[in-house]
XYZ file of C-alpha atoms in Angstrom:
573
model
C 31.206 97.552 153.319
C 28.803 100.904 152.971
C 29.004 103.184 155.707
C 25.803 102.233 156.955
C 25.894 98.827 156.779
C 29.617 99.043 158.765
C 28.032 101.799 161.669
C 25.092 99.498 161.829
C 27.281 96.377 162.527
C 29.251 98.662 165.040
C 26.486 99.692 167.515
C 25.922 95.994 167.200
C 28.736 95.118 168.888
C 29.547 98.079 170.959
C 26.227 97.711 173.016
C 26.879 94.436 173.662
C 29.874 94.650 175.373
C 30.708 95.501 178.757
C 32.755 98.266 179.512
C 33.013 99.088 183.053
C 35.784 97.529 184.938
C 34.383 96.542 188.078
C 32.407 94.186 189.915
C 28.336 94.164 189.670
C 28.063 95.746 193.209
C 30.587 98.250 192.397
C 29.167 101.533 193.477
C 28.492 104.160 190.278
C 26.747 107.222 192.013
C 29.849 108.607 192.223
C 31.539 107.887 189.334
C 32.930 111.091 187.176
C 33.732 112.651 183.386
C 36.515 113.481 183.058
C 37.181 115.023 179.148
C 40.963 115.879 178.347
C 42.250 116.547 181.952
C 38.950 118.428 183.419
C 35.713 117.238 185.598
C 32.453 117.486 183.797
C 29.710 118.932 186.074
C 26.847 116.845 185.432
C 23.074 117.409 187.167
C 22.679 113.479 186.707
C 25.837 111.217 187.741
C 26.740 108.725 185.377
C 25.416 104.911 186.471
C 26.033 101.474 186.076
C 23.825 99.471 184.854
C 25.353 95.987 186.386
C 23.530 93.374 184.468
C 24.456 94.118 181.319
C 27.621 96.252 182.596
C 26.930 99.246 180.898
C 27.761 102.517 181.616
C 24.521 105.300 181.224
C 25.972 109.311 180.788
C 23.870 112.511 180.433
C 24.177 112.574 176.572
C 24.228 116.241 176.342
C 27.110 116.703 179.015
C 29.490 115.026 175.786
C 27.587 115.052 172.765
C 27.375 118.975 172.442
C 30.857 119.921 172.777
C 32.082 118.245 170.166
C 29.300 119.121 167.256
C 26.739 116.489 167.488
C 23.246 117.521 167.092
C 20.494 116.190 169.783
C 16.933 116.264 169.500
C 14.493 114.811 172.330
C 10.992 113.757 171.231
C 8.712 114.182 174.694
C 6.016 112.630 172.437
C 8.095 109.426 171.141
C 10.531 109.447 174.132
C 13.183 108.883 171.622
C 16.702 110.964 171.198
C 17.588 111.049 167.736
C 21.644 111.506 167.688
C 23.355 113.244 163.914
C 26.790 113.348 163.685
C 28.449 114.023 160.094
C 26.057 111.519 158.037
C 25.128 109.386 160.842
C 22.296 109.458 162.162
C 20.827 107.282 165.493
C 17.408 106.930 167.208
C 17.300 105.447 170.965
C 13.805 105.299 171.833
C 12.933 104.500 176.174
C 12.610 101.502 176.756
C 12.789 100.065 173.680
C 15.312 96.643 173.163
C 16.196 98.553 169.376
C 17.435 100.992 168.216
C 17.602 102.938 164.475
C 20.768 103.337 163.081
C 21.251 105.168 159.717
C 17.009 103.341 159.694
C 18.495 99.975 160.665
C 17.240 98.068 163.667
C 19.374 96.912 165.786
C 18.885 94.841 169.031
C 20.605 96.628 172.243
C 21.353 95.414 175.539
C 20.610 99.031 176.957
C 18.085 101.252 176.194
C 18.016 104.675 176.558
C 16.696 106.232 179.835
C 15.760 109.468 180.803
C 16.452 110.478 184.620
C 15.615 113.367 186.189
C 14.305 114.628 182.495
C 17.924 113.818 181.307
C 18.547 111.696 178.429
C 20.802 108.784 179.911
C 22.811 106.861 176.685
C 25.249 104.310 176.965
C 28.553 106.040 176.794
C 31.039 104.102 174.854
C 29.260 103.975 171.737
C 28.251 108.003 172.004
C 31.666 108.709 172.508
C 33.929 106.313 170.633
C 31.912 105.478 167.786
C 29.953 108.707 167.125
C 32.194 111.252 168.331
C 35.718 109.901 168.340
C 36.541 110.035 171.517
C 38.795 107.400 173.365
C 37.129 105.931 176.345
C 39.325 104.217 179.542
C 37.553 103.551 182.749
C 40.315 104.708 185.524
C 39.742 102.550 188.838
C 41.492 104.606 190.920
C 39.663 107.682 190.201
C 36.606 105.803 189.728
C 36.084 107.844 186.422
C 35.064 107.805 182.655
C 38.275 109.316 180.993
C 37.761 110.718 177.735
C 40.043 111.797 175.686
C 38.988 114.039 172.376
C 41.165 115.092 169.141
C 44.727 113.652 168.128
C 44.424 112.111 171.705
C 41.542 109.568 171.348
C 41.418 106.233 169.732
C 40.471 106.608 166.176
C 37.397 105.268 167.340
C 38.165 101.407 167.323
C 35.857 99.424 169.461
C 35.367 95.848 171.080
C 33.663 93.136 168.649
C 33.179 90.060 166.850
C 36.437 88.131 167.560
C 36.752 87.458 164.343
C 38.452 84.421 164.723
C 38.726 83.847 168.587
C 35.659 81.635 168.952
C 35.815 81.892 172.611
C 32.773 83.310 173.123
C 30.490 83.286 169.805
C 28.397 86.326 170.770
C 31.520 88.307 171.100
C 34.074 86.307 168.188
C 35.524 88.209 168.858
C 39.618 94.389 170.336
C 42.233 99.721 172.352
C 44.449 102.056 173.349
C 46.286 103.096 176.963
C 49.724 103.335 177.438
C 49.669 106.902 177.280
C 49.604 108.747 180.300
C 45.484 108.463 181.777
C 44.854 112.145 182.106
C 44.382 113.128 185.345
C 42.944 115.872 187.535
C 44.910 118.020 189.181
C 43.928 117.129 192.535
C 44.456 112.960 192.063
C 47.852 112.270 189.645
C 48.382 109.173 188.912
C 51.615 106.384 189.737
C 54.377 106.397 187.068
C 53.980 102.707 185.026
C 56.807 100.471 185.545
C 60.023 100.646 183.405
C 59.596 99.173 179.816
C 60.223 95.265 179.673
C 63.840 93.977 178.482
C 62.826 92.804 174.738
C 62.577 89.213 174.852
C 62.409 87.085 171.527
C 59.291 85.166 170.732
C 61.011 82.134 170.494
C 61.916 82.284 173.825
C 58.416 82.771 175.235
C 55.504 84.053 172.650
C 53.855 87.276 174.164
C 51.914 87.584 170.945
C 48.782 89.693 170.333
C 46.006 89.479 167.667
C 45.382 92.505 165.935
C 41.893 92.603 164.038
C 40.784 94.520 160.971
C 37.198 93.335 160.650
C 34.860 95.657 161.590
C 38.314 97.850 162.055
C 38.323 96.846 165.323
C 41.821 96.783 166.133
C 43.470 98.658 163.093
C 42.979 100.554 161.214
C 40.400 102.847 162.058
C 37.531 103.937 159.983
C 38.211 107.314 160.845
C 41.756 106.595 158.948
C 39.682 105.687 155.465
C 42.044 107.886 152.599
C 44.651 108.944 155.019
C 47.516 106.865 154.261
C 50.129 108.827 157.143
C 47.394 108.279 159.810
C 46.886 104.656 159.367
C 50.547 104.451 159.292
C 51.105 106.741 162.349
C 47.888 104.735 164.011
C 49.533 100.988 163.635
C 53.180 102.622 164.773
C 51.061 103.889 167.863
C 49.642 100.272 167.771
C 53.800 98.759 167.957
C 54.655 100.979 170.415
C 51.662 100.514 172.968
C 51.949 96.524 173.271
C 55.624 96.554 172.997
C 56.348 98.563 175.967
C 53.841 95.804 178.314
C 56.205 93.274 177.200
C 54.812 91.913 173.966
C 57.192 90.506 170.833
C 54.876 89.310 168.008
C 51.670 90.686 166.407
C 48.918 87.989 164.753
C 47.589 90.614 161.922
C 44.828 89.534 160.330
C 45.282 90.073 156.742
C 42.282 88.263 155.082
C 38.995 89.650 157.271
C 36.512 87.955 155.077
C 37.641 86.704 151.654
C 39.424 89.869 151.014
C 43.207 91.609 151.106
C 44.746 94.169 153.365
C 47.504 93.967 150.547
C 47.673 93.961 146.962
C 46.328 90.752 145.478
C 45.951 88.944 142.161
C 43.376 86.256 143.306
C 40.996 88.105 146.294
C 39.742 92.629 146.535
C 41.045 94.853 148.577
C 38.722 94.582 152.109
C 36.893 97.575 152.671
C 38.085 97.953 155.787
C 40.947 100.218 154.548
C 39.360 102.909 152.401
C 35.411 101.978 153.313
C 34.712 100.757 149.566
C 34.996 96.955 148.767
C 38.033 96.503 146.310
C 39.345 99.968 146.210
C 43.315 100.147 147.088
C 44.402 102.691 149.567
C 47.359 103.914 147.964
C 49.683 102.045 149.344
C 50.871 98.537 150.383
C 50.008 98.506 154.284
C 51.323 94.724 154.651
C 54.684 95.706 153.589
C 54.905 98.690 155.684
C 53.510 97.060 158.936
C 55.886 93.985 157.773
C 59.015 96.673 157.917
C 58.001 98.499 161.566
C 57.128 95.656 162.815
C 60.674 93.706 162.549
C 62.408 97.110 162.954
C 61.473 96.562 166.799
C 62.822 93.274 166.427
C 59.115 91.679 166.935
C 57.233 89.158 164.811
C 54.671 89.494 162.348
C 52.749 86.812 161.569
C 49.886 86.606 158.653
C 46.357 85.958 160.357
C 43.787 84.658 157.697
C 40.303 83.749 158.042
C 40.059 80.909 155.663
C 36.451 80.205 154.839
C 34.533 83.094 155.723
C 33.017 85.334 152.950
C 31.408 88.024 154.250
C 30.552 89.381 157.963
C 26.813 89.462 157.120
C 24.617 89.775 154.162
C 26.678 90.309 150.836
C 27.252 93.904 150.520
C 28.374 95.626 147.518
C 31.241 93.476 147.048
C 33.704 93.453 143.212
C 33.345 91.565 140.597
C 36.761 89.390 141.617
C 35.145 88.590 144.936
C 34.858 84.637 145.269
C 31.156 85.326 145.891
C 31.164 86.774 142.366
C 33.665 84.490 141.112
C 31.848 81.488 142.350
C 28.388 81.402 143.659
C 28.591 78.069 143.675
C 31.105 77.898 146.482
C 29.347 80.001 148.924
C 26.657 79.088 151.617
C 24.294 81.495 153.422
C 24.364 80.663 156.496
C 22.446 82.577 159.724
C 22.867 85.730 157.330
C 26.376 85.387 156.690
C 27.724 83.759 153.219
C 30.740 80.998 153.913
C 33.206 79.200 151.198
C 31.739 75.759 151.317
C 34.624 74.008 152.808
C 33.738 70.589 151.117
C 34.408 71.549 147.194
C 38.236 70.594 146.854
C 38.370 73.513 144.347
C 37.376 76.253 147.016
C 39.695 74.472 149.612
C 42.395 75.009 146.672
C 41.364 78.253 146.270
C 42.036 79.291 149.798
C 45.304 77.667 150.181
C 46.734 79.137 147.685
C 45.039 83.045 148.305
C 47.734 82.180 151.686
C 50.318 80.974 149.330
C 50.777 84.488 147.484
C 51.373 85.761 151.032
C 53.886 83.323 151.711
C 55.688 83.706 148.001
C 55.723 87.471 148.319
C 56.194 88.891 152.115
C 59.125 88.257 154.503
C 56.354 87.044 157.680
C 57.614 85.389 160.264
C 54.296 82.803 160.431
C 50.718 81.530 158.725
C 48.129 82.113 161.728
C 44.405 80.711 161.305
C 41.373 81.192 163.512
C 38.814 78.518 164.284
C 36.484 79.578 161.358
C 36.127 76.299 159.354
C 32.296 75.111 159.814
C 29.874 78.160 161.669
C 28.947 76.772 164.658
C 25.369 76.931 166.133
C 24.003 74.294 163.510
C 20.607 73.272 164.286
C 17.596 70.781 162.368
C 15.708 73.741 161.530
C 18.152 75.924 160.908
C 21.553 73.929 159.024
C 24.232 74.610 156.660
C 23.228 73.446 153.330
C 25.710 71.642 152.508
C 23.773 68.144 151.683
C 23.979 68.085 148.118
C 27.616 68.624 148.121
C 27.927 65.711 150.546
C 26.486 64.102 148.248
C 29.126 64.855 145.584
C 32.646 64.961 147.312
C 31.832 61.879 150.002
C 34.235 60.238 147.773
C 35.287 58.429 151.038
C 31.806 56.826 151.826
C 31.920 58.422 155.174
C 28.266 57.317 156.490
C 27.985 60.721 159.104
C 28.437 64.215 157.469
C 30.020 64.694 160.671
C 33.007 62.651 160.511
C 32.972 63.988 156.097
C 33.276 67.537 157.188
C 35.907 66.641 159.509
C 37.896 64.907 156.790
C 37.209 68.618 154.496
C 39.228 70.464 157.519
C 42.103 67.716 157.744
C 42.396 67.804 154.272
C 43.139 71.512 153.989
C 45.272 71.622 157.017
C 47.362 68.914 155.815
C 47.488 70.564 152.016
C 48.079 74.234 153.572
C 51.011 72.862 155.658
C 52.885 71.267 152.705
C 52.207 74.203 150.674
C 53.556 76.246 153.338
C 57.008 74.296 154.258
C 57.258 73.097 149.789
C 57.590 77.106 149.262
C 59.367 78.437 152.961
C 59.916 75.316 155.041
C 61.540 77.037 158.181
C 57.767 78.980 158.716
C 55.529 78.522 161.383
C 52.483 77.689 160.490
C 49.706 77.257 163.771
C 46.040 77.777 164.621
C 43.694 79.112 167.354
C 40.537 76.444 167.507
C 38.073 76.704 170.454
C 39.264 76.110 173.821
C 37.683 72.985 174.355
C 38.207 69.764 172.065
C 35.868 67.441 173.135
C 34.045 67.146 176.740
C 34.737 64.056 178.727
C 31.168 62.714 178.433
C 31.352 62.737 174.853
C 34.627 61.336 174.744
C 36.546 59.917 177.879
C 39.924 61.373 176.375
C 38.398 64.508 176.125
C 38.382 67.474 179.312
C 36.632 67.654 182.287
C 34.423 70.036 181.090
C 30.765 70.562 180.327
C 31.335 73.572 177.191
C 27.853 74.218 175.390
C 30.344 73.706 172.102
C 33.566 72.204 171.033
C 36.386 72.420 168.268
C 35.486 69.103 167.211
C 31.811 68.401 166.821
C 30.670 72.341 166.574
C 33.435 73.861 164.238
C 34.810 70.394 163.237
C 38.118 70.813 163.886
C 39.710 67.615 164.744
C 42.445 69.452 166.462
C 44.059 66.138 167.706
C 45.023 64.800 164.528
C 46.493 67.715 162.964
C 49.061 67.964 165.998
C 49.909 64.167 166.205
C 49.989 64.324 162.018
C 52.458 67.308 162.776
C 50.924 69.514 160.519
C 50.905 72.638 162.999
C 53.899 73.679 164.236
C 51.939 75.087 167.347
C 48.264 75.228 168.333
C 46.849 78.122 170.382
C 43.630 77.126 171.882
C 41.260 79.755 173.040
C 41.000 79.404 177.158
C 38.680 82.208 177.559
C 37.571 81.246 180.775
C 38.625 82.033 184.436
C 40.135 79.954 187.062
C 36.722 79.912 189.259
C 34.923 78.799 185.871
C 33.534 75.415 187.157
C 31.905 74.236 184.224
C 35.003 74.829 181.788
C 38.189 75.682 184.158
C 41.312 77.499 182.615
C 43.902 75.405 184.693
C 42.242 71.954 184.011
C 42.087 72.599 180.128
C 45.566 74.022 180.301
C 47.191 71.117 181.859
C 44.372 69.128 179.083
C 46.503 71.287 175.823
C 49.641 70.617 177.919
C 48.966 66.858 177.601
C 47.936 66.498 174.359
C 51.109 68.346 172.782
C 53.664 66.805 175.137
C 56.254 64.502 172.800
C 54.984 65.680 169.752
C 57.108 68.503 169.084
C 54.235 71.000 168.469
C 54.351 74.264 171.240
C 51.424 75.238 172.718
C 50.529 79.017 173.118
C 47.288 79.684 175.500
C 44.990 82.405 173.863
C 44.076 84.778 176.967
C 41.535 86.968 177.302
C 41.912 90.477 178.378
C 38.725 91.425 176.559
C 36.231 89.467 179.642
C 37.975 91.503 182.518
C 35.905 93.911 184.066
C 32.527 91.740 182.876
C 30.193 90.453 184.989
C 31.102 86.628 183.747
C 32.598 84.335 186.901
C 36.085 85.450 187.925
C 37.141 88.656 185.946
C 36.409 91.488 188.212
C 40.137 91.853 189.066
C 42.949 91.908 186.553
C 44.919 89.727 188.956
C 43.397 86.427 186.986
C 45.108 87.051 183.991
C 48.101 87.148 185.926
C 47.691 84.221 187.949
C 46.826 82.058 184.250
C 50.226 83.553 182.682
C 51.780 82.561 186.408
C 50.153 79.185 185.591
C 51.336 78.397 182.377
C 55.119 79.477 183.272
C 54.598 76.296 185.665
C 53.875 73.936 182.663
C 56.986 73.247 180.153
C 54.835 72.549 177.034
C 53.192 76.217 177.336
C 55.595 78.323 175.266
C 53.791 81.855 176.123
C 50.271 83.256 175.371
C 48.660 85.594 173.027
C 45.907 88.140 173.617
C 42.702 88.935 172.473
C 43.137 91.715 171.390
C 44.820 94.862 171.028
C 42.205 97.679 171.573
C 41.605 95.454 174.679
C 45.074 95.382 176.226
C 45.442 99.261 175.224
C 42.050 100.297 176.908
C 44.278 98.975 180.242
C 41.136 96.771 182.016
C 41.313 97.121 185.678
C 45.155 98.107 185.784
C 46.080 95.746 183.957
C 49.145 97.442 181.813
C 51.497 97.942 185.210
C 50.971 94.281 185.753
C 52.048 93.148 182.613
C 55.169 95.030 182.622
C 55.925 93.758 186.508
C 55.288 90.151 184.921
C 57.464 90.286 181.683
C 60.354 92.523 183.559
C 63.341 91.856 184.314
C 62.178 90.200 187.907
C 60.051 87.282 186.194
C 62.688 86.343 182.823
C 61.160 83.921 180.251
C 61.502 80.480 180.950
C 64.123 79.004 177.943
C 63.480 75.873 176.508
């Protein structure tokens, strides 16, 4: 992806999502900078805004020190923001903003206060500047940290692939010592967890490279020894809360994060669509990862093409290849799941994986159909209905269901024909069906389902046994009404009992600290992995995503390593 496509598609998602980890009546007239270990003096105090939970800074008190250049228009009441070859406009009160002379929709405008410029500060700091960003409770500060120190600049995003929450799909850093002021240090984290193997109790976590959201950074693009250095960071960070296995995802969007004969190199490793970074960074992750004695498994997107309108992709892309595959769709191109020969294709892009790397597992996210279908506005796939309904089936519905079972089925005898002791699972949408669509289905009134939005007919596939586990996506608290955690766990529970299929629970660190029902304290992630310990067929959880359980939301970190310590062993089974 071009640079300004990528920092457009950035902001995007930065300014969407929360950052501060409190409640909405948390007071922010007090709340301080704090920039590598020392108080910024600011003549306006930073603010929340609590209805979008965004944190507003002074944007010269952090822009300025570290090179950026800041203009203020009195007659457009609009900052314009340059930083290398990057370039932003935030006009007052306006719901857009210009970035690199792309509009973008924002959630916070800028402000001005006191005739100060107010901006929102995580994508100033982490996305312009490079500066790592962790709200510190206890202080009831904005740590940033500059240099070697910060983040590489990841940020939270699409979840590519953890269709919890389809604004978001879907995540870093914090194990390090917070810094601290002199006058407030903070508690020494509990001891590292005992290492613990996954197949005693998965303690996975998803590690994204669209949007280089988890790893690697774009700041890495050409620097082979920092994306290395970044991802051993990356091991090192989730390992010592008590994590075992990593879900990379190695095919973003129809492309390779290692060397491939049948799909491009993604661009998310160099910044240029099909252009190899020097090295083979699936092996090497591969080799650190099992030299901590965790598990890697292989996350692929299967059907998606590109993240939004076709950049400037190679010639061996499958858009290139075969136009006739792909569907636009809401502004993003797909691989038309119903043409057997795509579905082929796909399955066997995994297969090369399989053939050529020692991974412990196949991982897919719920990106089959795009959800959000509507009469005005569908995915044109009618004429190949048409086509491939070799079945008769009389509702598309029920056809495109049949496209998904197909390839699951084919995928999992590809998988166990070449390796037949791999694992081989999938993350669909946390809620199959709702009970008044179907009485088997959960308690729950969800606005969309795996099985009539994405068209994953997630109950056949385990009762078929062609998963060897399934890790829905219960993004939702325990004071949810409308779709409760514990009610769909004990739902998953039920549906995977006597089948021999385990059932992971995808969590989600990446909603504490926002302003939906029941994550204001870090203590409901707990009580859901407390949960699921009481429930046999849950065999352990994994998190969406890094960047999210690194950032530390709301303490979190010291509570994970209390959980998974040597006080609260896995449960054996």
């Amino acid at each position: 992806m071009k640079i300004q496509a990528r920092f457009f598609l950035l902001l995007a998602l930065v300014l969407v999502w929360p950052f501060i980890g409190g409640s909405e009546t948390q007071a922010a007239a007090d709340i301080r900078l704090i920039l590598d270990g020392k108080v910024l003096t600011t003549d306006v105090p930073p603010y929340l805004k609590p209805k979008v939970s965004v944190t507003m800074v002074p944007l010269r008190a952090i822009s300025e020190s570290f090179g950026a250049r800041v203009d203020w228009s009195p007659a457009k009441k609009a900052a314009t923001i340059r930083m290398d070859a990057n370039t932003m406009v935030l006009a007052e009160g306006q719901k857009t903003a210009l970035v690199n002379g792309v509009s973008i929709p924002l959630d916070a405008s800028v402000e001005v206060v006191r005739g100060r410029t107010m901006v929102p500060i995580r994508f100033v700091s982490e996305k312009l500047l490079g500066i790592r960003v962790v709200w510190d409770a206890r202080q009831n500060a904005v740590i940033l940290t500059s240099g070697e120190k910060g983040n590489g600049g990841e940020s939270p995003g699409e979840g590519a692939g953890t269709g919890g929450n389809p604004a978001s799909p879907a995540g870093p850093t914090a194990p390090a010592p917070t810094p601290t002021t002199p006058t407030t240090p903070l508690p020494t984290l509990p001891a590292k967890p005992p290492v613990v193997s996954a197949s005693e109790e998965m303690r996975g976590v998803w590690v994204s490279t669209v949007f280089n959201l988890d790893w690697p950074s774009s700041k890495s693009y050409g620097d082979i020894e920092k994306q290395k250095a970044d991802y051993i960071r990356l091991l090192d960070d989730i390992q010592a809360m008590g994590m075992n296995a990593v879900f990379v995802q190695v095919r973003p969007s129809a492309d390779a994060i290692y060397p491939s004969e049948l799909v491009p190199w993604t661009s998310y490793l160099t910044g240029v669509a099909g252009k190899g970074p020097g090295y083979d960074p699936l092996r090497f992750m591969l080799d650190e990862t099992h030299r901590r004695k965790m598990e890697f498994h292989a996350w692929f997107n299967p059907f998606r093409a590109t993240v939004g309108a076709a950049p400037s992709l190679p010639v061996s892309h499958v858009v290139n290849r075969h136009p006739d595959w792909i569907v636009n769709y809401g502004g993003k191109l797909y691989i038309n799941p119903g043409i057997p020969e795509a579905r082929a294709h796909v399955i066997e892009a995994i297969l090369e994986v399989v053939r050529g790397y020692d991974i412990d597992g196949v991982h897919l996210d719920d990106y089959f159909y795009p959800s959000g279908e509507t009469a005005s506005a569908p995915f044109g796939d009618n004429s190949t209905f048409r086509k491939y309904n070799n079945a008769g089936f009389a509702d598309k519905g029920d056809w495109r269901r049949d496209n998904i079972n197909q390839f699951v089925r084919d995928l999992s005898e590809g998988i166990k024909a070449v390796k037949p002791g791999l694992s081989f699972g999938i993350s669909p949408y946390g809620v199959w069906r709702n009970k008044a669509d179907d009485p088997t289905g959960s308690d729950t009134k969800a606005s969309m389902t795996a099985y009539d939005s994405t068209y994953a007919d997630v109950r056949t596939w385990i009762q078929e046994g062609w998963v060897d586990y399934v890790a829905p996506q219960l993004y939702w608290s325990m004071s949810r009404t409308i779709v409760r955690y514990d009610l769909l766990a004990d739902w998953w529970a039920n549906e995977v009992r006597g089948t021999g299929v385990k059932l992971y629970i995808g969590q989600a660190p990446y909603k504490l600290g926002t302003s939906e029902t029941g994550w204001s304290n870090a203590q409901e992630l707990m009580n859901q992995l407390a949960y699921n310990r009481g429930i046999p067929e849950i065999r352990g959880s994994l998190f969406f995503s890094a960047k999210d359980l690194r950032r530390n939301p709301l303490g979190l970190i010291p509570l994970l390593q209390v959980f998974y310590g040597e006080n609260n062993p896995p449960i054996a089974y």
